[in-house]
């Protein structure tokens, strides 16, 4: 961050934390109450996103990029940072049996990151066959259909007593509920997906009796430079998730394309 010079190619952490509160000072700026993020409707007024030729960010939001990385790859660092932070929230995953619920971009990146960190096996669940297929193409060893009547048997064959870590990236109540059944005693559920602001009933007795750890993961933490190194050293092939590239002038087509859940993962907008 400190070595940002005029003309440098950078990627930006879209979250601008205050930098002075206790959370920021203790390295947990993702929890800063005064954060302003590019492209959010959670504040009043809402903030603009970055579908533009020029965007202003603070220097400390910038992370210098290696010269050999292209723009499409650079733009994937933000979702990778979400996945990387989530995997770190789970603690050590090396050798652990991991399930990711939800085969959207963040779920896929969480599975790929867990695998890069040595998790074995890594499985992914999604009700869409196309997303399970995409996961397998990206190197996820096992995929399951969460609606399958034989799910419990499939999970037993994969893991024995359940998964050590479940990343809930579907942002679906049913997926979170199922995570409590699929995690092993003493295991960890990491909540990445957004489930809205309403309260949700949860099997808290299982949480207690089976000593399940249930932790949240909010955006990125300070992982952008680490994400850059992971991509640069090809630990995670983020480019494989880009299913379309369109110019900025065709932004509405790009958004429509990105909304086609059965076929699209990430659609890249080319600026300039
Ligand atoms: Zn702060």
Tab-separated table of N, CA, C and O and ligand atoms in Angstrom, residues 16-25 28-29 31-35, ligand 1:
chain	number	residue	atom	x	y	z
A	16	UNK	N	-13.679	1.384	2.116
A	16	UNK	CA	-12.849	2.437	2.717
A	16	UNK	C	-13.200	2.523	4.198
A	16	UNK	O	-14.202	3.123	4.587
A	17	UNK	N	-12.365	1.885	5.009
A	17	UNK	CA	-12.582	1.912	6.463
A	17	UNK	C	-12.002	3.210	7.021
A	17	UNK	O	-11.239	3.899	6.336
A	18	UNK	N	-12.357	3.539	8.277
A	18	UNK	CA	-11.955	4.855	8.800
A	18	UNK	C	-10.463	4.927	9.109
A	18	UNK	O	-9.849	5.979	9.030
A	19	UNK	N	-9.869	3.785	9.458
A	19	UNK	CA	-8.435	3.752	9.720
A	19	UNK	C	-8.021	4.149	11.126
A	19	UNK	O	-6.850	4.004	11.481
A	20	UNK	N	-8.955	4.629	11.929
A	20	UNK	CA	-8.558	5.111	13.261
A	20	UNK	C	-9.303	4.433	14.418
A	20	UNK	O	-8.899	4.580	15.576
A	21	UNK	N	-10.372	3.696	14.141
A	21	UNK	CA	-11.141	3.087	15.245
A	21	UNK	C	-10.413	1.840	15.765
A	21	UNK	O	-9.425	1.393	15.189
A	22	UNK	N	-10.909	1.287	16.855
A	22	UNK	CA	-10.276	0.111	17.460
A	22	UNK	C	-10.218	-1.068	16.490
A	22	UNK	O	-9.243	-1.811	16.453
A	23	UNK	N	-11.289	-1.243	15.688
A	23	UNK	CA	-11.306	-2.359	14.723
A	23	UNK	C	-10.214	-2.165	13.679
A	23	UNK	O	-9.462	-3.093	13.368
A	24	UNK	N	-10.151	-0.960	13.128
A	24	UNK	CA	-9.125	-0.681	12.112
A	24	UNK	C	-7.721	-0.856	12.682
A	24	UNK	O	-6.863	-1.476	12.071
A	25	UNK	N	-7.514	-0.326	13.892
A	25	UNK	CA	-6.172	-0.370	14.483
A	25	UNK	C	-5.765	-1.778	14.868
A	25	UNK	O	-4.576	-2.079	14.958
A	28	UNK	N	-8.750	-5.360	12.036
A	28	UNK	CA	-10.062	-5.890	11.654
A	28	UNK	C	-10.909	-4.779	11.026
A	28	UNK	O	-12.072	-4.582	11.377
A	29	UNK	N	-10.288	-4.098	10.057
A	29	UNK	CA	-10.952	-2.980	9.390
A	29	UNK	C	-12.229	-3.377	8.671
A	29	UNK	O	-13.083	-2.527	8.395
A	31	UNK	N	-14.564	-4.814	9.945
A	31	UNK	CA	-15.652	-4.648	10.914
A	31	UNK	C	-15.875	-3.177	11.272
A	31	UNK	O	-16.741	-2.866	12.096
A	32	UNK	N	-15.091	-2.292	10.651
A	32	UNK	CA	-15.187	-0.860	10.962
A	32	UNK	C	-16.605	-0.357	10.713
A	32	UNK	O	-17.174	-0.557	9.646
A	33	UNK	N	-17.160	0.322	11.704
A	33	UNK	CA	-18.544	0.815	11.617
A	33	UNK	C	-18.690	1.995	10.661
A	33	UNK	O	-19.792	2.333	10.265
A	34	UNK	N	-17.564	2.626	10.330
A	34	UNK	CA	-17.633	3.824	9.481
A	34	UNK	C	-17.245	3.525	8.034
A	34	UNK	O	-16.962	4.439	7.268
A	35	UNK	N	-17.232	2.254	7.663
A	35	UNK	CA	-16.806	1.877	6.310
A	35	UNK	C	-17.748	2.422	5.238
A	35	UNK	O	-18.969	2.370	5.385
B	1	LIG	ZN1	-12.474	2.058	11.488
